[in-house]
CSV table of C-alpha atoms in Angstrom, one decimal:
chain,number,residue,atom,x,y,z
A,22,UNK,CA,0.0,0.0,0.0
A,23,UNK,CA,1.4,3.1,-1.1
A,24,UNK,CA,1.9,6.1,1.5
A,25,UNK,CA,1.5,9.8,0.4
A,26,UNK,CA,4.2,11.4,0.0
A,27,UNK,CA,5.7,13.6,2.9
A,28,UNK,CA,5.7,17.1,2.0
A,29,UNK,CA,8.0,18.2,4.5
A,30,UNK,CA,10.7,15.6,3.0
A,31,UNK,CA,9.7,16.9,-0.2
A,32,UNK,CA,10.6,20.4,0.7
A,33,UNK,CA,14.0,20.7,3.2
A,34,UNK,CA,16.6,20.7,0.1
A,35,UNK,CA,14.4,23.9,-1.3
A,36,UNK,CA,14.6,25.3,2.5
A,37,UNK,CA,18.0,24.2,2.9
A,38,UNK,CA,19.5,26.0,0.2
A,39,UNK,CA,17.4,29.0,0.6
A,40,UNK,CA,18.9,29.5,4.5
A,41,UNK,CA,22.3,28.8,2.8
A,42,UNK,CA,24.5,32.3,2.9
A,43,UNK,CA,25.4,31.8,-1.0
A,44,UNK,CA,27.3,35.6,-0.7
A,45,UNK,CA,29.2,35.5,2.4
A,46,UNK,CA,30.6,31.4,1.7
A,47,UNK,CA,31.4,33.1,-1.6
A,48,UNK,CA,33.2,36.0,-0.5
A,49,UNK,CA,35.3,33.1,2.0
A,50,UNK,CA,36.5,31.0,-0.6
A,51,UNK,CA,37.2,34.1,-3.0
A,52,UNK,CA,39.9,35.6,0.2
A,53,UNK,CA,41.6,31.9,0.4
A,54,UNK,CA,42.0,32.0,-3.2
A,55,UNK,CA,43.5,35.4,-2.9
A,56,UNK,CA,45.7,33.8,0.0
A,57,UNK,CA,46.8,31.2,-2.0
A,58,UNK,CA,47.8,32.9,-4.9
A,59,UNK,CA,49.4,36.0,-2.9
A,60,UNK,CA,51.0,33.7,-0.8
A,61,UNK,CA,51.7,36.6,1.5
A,62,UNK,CA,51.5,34.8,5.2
A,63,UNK,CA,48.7,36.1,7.1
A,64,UNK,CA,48.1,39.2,5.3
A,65,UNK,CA,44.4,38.3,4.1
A,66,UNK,CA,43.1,36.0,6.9
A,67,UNK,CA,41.6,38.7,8.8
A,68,UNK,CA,39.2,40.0,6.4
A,69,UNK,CA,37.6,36.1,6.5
A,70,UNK,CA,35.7,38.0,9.5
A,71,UNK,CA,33.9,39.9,6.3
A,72,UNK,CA,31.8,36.4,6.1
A,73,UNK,CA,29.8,36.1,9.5
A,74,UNK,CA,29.8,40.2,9.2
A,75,UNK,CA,27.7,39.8,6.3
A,76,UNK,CA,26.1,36.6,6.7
A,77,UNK,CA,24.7,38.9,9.5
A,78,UNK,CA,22.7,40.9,7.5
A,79,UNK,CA,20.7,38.2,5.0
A,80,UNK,CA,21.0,35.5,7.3
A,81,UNK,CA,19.6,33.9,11.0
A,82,UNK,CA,22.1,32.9,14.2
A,83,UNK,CA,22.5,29.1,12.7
A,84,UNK,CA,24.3,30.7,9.1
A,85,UNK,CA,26.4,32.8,10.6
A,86,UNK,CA,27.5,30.4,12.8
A,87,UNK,CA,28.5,28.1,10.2
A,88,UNK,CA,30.2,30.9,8.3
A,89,UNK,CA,32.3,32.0,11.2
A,90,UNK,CA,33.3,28.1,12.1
A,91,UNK,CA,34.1,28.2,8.2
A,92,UNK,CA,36.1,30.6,8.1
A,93,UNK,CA,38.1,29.9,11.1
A,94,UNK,CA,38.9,26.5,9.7
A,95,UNK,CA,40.1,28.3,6.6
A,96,UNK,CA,41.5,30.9,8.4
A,97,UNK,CA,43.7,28.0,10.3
A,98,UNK,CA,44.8,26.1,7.5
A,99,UNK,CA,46.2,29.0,6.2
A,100,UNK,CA,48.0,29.8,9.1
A,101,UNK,CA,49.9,26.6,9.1
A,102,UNK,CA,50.1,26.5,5.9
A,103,UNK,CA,52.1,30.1,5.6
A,104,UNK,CA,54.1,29.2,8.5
A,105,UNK,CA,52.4,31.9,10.8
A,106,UNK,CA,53.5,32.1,14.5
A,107,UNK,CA,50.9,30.4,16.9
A,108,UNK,CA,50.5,33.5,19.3
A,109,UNK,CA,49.7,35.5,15.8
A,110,UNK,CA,47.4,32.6,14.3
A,111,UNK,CA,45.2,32.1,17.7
A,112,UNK,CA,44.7,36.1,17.9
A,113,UNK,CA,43.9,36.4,14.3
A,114,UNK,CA,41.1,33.2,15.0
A,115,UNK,CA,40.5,34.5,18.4
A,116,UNK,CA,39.3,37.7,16.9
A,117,UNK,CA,37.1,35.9,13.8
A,118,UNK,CA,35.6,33.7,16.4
A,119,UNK,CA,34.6,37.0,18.9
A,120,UNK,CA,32.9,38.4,14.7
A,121,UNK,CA,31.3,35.4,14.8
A,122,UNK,CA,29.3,35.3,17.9
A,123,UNK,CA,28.5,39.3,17.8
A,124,UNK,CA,27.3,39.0,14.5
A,125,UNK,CA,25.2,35.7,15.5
A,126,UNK,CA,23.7,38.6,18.1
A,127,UNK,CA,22.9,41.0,15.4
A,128,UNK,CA,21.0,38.5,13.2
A,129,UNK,CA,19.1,37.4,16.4
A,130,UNK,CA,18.1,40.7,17.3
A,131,UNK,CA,17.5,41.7,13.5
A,132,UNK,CA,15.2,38.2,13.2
A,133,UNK,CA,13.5,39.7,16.2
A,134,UNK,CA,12.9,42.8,15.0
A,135,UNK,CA,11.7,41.5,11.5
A,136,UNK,CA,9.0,39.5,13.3
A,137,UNK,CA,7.9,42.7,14.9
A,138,UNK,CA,7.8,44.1,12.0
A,139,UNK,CA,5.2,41.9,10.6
A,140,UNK,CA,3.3,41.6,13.6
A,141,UNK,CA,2.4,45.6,13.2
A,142,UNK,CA,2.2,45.3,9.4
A,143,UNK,CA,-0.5,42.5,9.9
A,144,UNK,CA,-2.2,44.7,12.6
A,145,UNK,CA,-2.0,47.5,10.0
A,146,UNK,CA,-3.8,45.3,7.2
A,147,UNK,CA,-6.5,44.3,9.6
A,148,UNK,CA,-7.1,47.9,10.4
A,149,UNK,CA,-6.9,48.9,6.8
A,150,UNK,CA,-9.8,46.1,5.9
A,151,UNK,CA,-11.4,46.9,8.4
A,152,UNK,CA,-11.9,50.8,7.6
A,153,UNK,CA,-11.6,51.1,4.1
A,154,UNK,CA,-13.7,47.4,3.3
A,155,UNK,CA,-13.1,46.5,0.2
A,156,UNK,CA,-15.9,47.8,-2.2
A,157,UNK,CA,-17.2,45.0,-4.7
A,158,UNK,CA,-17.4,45.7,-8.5
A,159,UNK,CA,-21.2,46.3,-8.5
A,160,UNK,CA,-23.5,48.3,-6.0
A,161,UNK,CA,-27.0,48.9,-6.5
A,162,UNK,CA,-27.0,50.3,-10.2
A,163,UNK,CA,-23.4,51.0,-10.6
A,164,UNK,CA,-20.4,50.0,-11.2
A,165,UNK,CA,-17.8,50.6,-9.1
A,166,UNK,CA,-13.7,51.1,-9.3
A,167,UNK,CA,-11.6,51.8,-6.1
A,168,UNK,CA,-8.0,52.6,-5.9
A,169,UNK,CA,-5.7,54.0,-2.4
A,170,UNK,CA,-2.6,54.1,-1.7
A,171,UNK,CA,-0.8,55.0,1.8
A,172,UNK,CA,2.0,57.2,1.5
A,173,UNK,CA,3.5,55.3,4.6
A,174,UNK,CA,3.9,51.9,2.3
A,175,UNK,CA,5.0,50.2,5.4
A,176,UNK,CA,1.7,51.0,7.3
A,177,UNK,CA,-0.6,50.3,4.5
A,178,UNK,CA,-3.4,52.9,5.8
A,179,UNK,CA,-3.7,56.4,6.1
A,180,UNK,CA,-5.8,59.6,6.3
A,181,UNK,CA,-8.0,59.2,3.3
A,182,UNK,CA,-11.1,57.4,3.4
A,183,UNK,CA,-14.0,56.4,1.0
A,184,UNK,CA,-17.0,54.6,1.9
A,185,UNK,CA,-20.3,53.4,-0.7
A,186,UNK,CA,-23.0,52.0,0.6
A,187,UNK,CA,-26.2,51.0,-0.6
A,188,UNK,CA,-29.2,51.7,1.6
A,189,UNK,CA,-33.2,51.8,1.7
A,190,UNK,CA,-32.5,55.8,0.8
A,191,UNK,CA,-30.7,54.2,-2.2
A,192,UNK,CA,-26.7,54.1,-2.9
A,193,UNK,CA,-24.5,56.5,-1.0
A,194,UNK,CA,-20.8,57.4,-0.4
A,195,UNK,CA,-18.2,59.3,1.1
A,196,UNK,CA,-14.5,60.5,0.3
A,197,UNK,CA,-12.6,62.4,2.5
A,198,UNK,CA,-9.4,63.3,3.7
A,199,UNK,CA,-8.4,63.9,7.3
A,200,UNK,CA,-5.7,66.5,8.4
A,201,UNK,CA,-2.7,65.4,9.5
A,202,UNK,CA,-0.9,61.8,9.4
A,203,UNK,CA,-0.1,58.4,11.3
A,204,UNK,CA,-1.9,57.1,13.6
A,205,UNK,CA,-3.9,60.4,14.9
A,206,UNK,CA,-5.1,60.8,11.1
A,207,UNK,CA,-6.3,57.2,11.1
A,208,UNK,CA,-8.7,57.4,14.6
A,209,UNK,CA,-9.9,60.5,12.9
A,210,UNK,CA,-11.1,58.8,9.6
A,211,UNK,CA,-12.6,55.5,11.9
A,212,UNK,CA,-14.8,57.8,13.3
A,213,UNK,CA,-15.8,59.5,10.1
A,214,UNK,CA,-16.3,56.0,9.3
A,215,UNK,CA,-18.4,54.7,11.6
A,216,UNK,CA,-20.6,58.0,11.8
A,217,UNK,CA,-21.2,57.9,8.2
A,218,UNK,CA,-22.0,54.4,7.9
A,219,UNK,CA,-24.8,54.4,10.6
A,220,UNK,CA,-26.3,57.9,9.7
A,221,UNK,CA,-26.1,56.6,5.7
A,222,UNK,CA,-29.0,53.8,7.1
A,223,UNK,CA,-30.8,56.6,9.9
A,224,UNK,CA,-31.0,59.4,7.9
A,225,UNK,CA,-33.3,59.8,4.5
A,226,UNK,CA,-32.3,63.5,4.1
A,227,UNK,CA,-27.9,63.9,2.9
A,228,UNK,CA,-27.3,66.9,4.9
A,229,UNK,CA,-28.8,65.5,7.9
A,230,UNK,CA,-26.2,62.2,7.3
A,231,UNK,CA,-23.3,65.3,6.6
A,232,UNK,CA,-24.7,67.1,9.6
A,233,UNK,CA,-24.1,63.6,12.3
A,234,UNK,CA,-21.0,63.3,10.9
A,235,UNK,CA,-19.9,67.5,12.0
A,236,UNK,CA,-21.7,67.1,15.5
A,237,UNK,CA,-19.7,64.2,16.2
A,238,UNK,CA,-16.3,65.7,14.9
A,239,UNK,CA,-17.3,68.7,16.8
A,240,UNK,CA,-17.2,66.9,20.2
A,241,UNK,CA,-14.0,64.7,19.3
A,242,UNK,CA,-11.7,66.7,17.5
A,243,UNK,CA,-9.4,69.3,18.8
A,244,UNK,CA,-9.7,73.1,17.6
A,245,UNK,CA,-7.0,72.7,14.7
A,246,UNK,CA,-7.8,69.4,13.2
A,247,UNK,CA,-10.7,68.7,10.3
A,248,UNK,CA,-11.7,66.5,7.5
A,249,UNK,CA,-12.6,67.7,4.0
A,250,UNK,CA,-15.3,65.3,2.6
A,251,UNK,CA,-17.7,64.7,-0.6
A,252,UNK,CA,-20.6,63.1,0.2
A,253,UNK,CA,-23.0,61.7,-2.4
A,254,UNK,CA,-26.5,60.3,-2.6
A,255,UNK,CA,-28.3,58.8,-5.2
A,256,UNK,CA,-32.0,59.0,-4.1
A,257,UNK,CA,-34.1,58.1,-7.6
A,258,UNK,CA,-32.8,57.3,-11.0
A,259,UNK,CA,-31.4,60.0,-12.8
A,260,UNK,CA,-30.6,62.3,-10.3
A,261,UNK,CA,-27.5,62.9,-7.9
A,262,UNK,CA,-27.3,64.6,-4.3
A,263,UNK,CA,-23.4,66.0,-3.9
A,264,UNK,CA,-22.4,68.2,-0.6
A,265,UNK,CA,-18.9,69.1,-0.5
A,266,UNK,CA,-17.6,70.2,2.6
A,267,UNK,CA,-14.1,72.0,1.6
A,268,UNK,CA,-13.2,69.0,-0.6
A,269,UNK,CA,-11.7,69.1,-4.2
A,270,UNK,CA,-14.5,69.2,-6.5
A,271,UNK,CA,-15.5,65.9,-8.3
A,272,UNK,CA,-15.8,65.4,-11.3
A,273,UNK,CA,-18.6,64.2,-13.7
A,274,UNK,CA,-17.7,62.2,-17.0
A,275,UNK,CA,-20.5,62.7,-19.5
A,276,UNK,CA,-19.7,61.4,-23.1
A,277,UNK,CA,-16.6,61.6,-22.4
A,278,UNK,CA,-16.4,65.5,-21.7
A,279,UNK,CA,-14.6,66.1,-18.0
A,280,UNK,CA,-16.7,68.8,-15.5
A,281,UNK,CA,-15.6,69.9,-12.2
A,282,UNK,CA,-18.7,69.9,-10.2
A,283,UNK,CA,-18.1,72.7,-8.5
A,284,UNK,CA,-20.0,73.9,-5.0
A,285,UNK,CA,-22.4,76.5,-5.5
A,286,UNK,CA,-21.5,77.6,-1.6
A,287,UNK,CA,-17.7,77.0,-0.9
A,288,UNK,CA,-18.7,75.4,2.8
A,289,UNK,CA,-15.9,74.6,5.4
A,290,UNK,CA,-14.4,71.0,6.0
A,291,UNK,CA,-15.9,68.9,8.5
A,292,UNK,CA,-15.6,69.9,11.6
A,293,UNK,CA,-15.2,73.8,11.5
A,294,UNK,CA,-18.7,74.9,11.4
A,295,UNK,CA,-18.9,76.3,14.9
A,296,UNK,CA,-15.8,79.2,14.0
A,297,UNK,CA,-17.8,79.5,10.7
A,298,UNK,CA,-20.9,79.5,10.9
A,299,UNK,CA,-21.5,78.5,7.1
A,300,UNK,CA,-23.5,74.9,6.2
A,301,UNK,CA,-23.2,73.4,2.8
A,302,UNK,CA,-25.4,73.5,0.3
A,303,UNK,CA,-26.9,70.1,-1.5
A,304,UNK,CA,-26.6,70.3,-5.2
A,305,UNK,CA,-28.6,68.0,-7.3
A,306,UNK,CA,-27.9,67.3,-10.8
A,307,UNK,CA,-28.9,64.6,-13.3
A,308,UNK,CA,-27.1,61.2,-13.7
A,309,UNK,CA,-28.5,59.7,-16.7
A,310,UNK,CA,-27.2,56.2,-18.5
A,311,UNK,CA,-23.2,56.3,-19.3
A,312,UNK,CA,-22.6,58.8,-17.2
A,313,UNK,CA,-19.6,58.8,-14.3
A,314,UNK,CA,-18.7,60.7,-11.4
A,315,UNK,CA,-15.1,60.7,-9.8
A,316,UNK,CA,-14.5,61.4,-6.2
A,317,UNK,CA,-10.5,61.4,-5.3
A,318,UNK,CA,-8.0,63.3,-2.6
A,319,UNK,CA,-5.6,65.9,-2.7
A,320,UNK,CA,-3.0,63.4,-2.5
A,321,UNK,CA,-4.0,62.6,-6.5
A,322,UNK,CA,-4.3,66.3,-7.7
A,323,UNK,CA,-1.4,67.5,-5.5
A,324,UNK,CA,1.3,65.3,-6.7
A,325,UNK,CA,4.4,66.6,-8.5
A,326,UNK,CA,6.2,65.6,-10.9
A,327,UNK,CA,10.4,66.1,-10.7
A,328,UNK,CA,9.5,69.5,-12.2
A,329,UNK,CA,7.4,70.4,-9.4
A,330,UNK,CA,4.3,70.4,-11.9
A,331,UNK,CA,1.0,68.8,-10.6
A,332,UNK,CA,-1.0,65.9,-12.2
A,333,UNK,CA,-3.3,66.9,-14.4
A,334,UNK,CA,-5.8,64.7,-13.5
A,335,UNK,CA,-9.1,66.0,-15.7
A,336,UNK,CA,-7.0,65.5,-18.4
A,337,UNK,CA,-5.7,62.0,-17.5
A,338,UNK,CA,-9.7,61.1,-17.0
A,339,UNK,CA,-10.3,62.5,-20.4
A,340,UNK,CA,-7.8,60.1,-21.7
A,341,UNK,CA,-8.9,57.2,-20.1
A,342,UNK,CA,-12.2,57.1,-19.4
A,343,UNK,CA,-13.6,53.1,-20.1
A,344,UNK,CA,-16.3,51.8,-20.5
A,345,UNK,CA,-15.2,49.7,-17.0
A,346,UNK,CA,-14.3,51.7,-14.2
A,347,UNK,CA,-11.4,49.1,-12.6
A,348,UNK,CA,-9.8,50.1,-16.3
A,349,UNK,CA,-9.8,54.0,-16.1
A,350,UNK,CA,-8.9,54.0,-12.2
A,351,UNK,CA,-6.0,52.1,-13.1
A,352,UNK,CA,-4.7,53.3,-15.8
A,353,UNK,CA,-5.1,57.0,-14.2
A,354,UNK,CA,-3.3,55.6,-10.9
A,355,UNK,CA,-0.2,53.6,-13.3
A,356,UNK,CA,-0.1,57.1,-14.6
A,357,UNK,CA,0.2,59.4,-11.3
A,358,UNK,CA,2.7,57.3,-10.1
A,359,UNK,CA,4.7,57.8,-13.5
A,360,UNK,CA,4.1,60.8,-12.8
A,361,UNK,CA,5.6,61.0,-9.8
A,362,UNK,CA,8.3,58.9,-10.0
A,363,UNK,CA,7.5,56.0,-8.8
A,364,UNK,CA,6.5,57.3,-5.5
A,365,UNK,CA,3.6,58.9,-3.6
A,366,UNK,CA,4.6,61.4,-0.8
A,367,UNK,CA,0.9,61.8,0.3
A,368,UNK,CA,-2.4,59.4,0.3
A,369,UNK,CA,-4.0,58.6,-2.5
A,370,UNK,CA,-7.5,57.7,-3.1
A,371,UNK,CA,-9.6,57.7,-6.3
A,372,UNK,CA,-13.5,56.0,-6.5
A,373,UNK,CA,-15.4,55.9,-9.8
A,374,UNK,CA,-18.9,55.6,-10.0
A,375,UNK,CA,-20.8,55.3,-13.3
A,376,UNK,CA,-24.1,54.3,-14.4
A,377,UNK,CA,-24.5,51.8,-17.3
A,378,UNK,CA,-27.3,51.7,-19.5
A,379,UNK,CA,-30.3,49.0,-18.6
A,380,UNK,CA,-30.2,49.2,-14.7
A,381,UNK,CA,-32.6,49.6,-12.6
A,382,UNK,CA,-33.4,51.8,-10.0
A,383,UNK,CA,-31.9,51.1,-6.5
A,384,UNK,CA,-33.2,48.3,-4.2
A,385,UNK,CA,-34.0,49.3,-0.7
A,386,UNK,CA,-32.7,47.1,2.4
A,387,UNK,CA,-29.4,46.3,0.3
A,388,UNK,CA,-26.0,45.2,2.4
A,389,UNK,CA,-23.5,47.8,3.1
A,390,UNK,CA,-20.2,48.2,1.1
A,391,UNK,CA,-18.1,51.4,2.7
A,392,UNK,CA,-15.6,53.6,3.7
A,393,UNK,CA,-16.4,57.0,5.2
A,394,UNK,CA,-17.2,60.7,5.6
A,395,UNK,CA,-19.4,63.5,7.0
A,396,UNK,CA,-20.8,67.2,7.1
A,397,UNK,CA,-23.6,69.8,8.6
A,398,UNK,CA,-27.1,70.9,7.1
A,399,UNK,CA,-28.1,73.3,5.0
A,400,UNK,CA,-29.2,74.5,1.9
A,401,UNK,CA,-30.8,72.5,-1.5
A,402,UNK,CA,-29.2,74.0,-5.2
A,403,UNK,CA,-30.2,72.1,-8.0
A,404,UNK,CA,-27.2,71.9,-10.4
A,405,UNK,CA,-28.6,72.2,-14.5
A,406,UNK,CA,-25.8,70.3,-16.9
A,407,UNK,CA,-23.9,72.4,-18.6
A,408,UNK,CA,-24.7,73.4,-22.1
A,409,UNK,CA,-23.6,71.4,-25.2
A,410,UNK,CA,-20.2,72.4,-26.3
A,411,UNK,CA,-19.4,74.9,-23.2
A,412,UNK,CA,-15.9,75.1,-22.3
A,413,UNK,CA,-14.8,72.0,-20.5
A,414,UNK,CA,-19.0,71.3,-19.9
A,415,UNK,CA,-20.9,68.1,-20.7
A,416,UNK,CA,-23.6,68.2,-22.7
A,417,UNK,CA,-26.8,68.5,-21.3
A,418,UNK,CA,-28.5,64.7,-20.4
């Protein structure tokens, strides 16, 4: 009767020879071939210490180990070979072996450290899933594209949230960005989060959802801190709620023409209404079959290229604006980061929302899909299209 086969058996060469410190042996062998071919006595037995040193860095206590006990075998042959005196040979050894054990101690510590590391980064992850929640391709009658990026890589979350979620007032969301950085920035957007998220169910009017979110900023935050915030509603078919509290403008892809949708009544972020005194206004406009509507954070706008020269994003939209929203989102964030470099030096978040043709209206009671934001009460503006052939405008639905 055959047995299965026993994977860990199977596996130990692969493990074996990827724990084996390929470099430092390497660097070992190539001193005693310099040794033999100098043949200079003792001259180059000393740097065999360059092995554990390095094996250090790439490998655990048990590699270095070996290393050192190699190269003090080595390091002895060579002794007797050259003729060296014994005093000389067992200091020269002496001081390979003391390399050895410190650098055993510095890959120990460094392991340690490294398992730390991932510890947090996990934690990170978890908090990052469980804030910004992953927003599936299709909600209610859209479709849906999400794209963030941290500018701490390491951390994996920052201070810009987005949230969608579909509710018996019909699909709503939230993008924001929180003042600040680490891990302040992050409790800030978690409770913008959760605010948002219950109010979204509570609340059939959007300025009273905008208007939880400011009274509970109000009594958390402290007198210099604030979240700028687009929140969005989609009540009945055709027609979009916005209220932008101090946020950059979104903007509204109609046959492939790019409009800022601009706030009728600049309102403060989140947050500052008590030293201002101003509430935002709700501006409705239509949303009819094809269009889209991007919501984003300074972080995408305010990135610089190496001559200090921002992204152009209404333009990058206007190039690549799909017909599927996980295409134009990223090809417009493989873009910023060519823009950039390579490398973001502020959060990043872009969400694209667009409405194809044959769906239906929303369905109440629907599960929630999120990520957050908030803002007072105040006053209704309807917002008309803008005229056919207006500059930068969308044609009228």
């Amino acid at each position: 009767m055959s047995q299965a086969p026993h994977h860990g058996r199977d596996h130990w060469p692969r493990r074996l020879v990827a724990a084996t410190p390929v470099l430092p042996i390497v660097i070992v062998f190539a001193i005693v071939l310099v040794e033999f071919i100098c043949g200079s006595g003792m001259t180059w037995v000393p740097l065999l210490a360059v092995g554990p040193a390095l094996a250090a860095t790439t490998n655990g206590p048990r590699g270095v180990l070996w290393v050192g006990l190699l190269a003090a075998a080595l390091g002895a042959t060579l002794g007797i070979r050259d003729g060296g005196q014994g005093r000389e040979l067992a200091v020269v050894l002496a001081a390979l072996m003391a390399v050895t054990l410190a650098s055993g101690l510095a890959s120990a510590l460094r392991g340690r450290r490294e398992r730390v590391l991932a510890a947090v980064r996990s934690v990170a992850e978890a908090a990052q899933h469980a804030l910004l929640q992953p927003v599936p391709a299709r909600v209610g009658p859209f479709q849906v594209a999400v794209r963030y990026s941290a500018a701490a890589a390491e951390a994996r979350i920052g201070g810009d949230l987005y949230a969608l979620v579909s509710t018996p007032h019909g699909v709503r969301l939230i993008v924001g960005d929180v003042r600040g950085k680490g891990l302040p920035a992050v409790g800030t957007a978690a409770l913008v989060l959760g605010v948002f998220r219950e109010a979204a169910y509570d609340e059939p009017d959007l300025l009273a959802v905008v208007a939880r979110i400011e009274r509970s900023l109000a009594r958390n935050l402290g007198s210099d801190d604030f979240v700028t915030a687009v929140v969005a509603g989609y009540p009945r078919p055709g027609q979009l709620e916005v209220v932008n509290c101090g946020h950059a403008p979104p903007l509204l892809v109609r046959d492939r023409v790019v409009v800022p949708i601009e706030p009728d009544l600049p309102a403060p972020p989140l947050g500052l209404r008590t030293l201002s005194g101003e509430t935002p206004a709700l501006q409705v406009l239509p949303f009819a079959d094809g269009d889209q509507l991007l919501l984003y954070t300074d972080g995408v706008t305010e990135a610089r290229n190496h001559a200090r020269e921002f992204y152009p994003l209404a333009d990058g939209l206007a190039r690549h604006t799909a017909e599927d929203p996980a295409d134009t989102v990223t090809a417009l964030h493989d873009e910023l980061l060519s823009h950039v470099g390579g490398r973001l030096h502020d959060d990043a978040a872009l969400l694209l929302l667009r409405k194809p043709a044959g769906t239906v209206a929303p369905q109440r009671g629907a599960r929630n899909y999120a990520t957050s934001h908030n803002k007072p009460a105040g006053n209704r503006r309807p917002v008309a299209a803008p005229p056919q052939g207006s500059a930068g405008g969308a044609p009228p639905c």
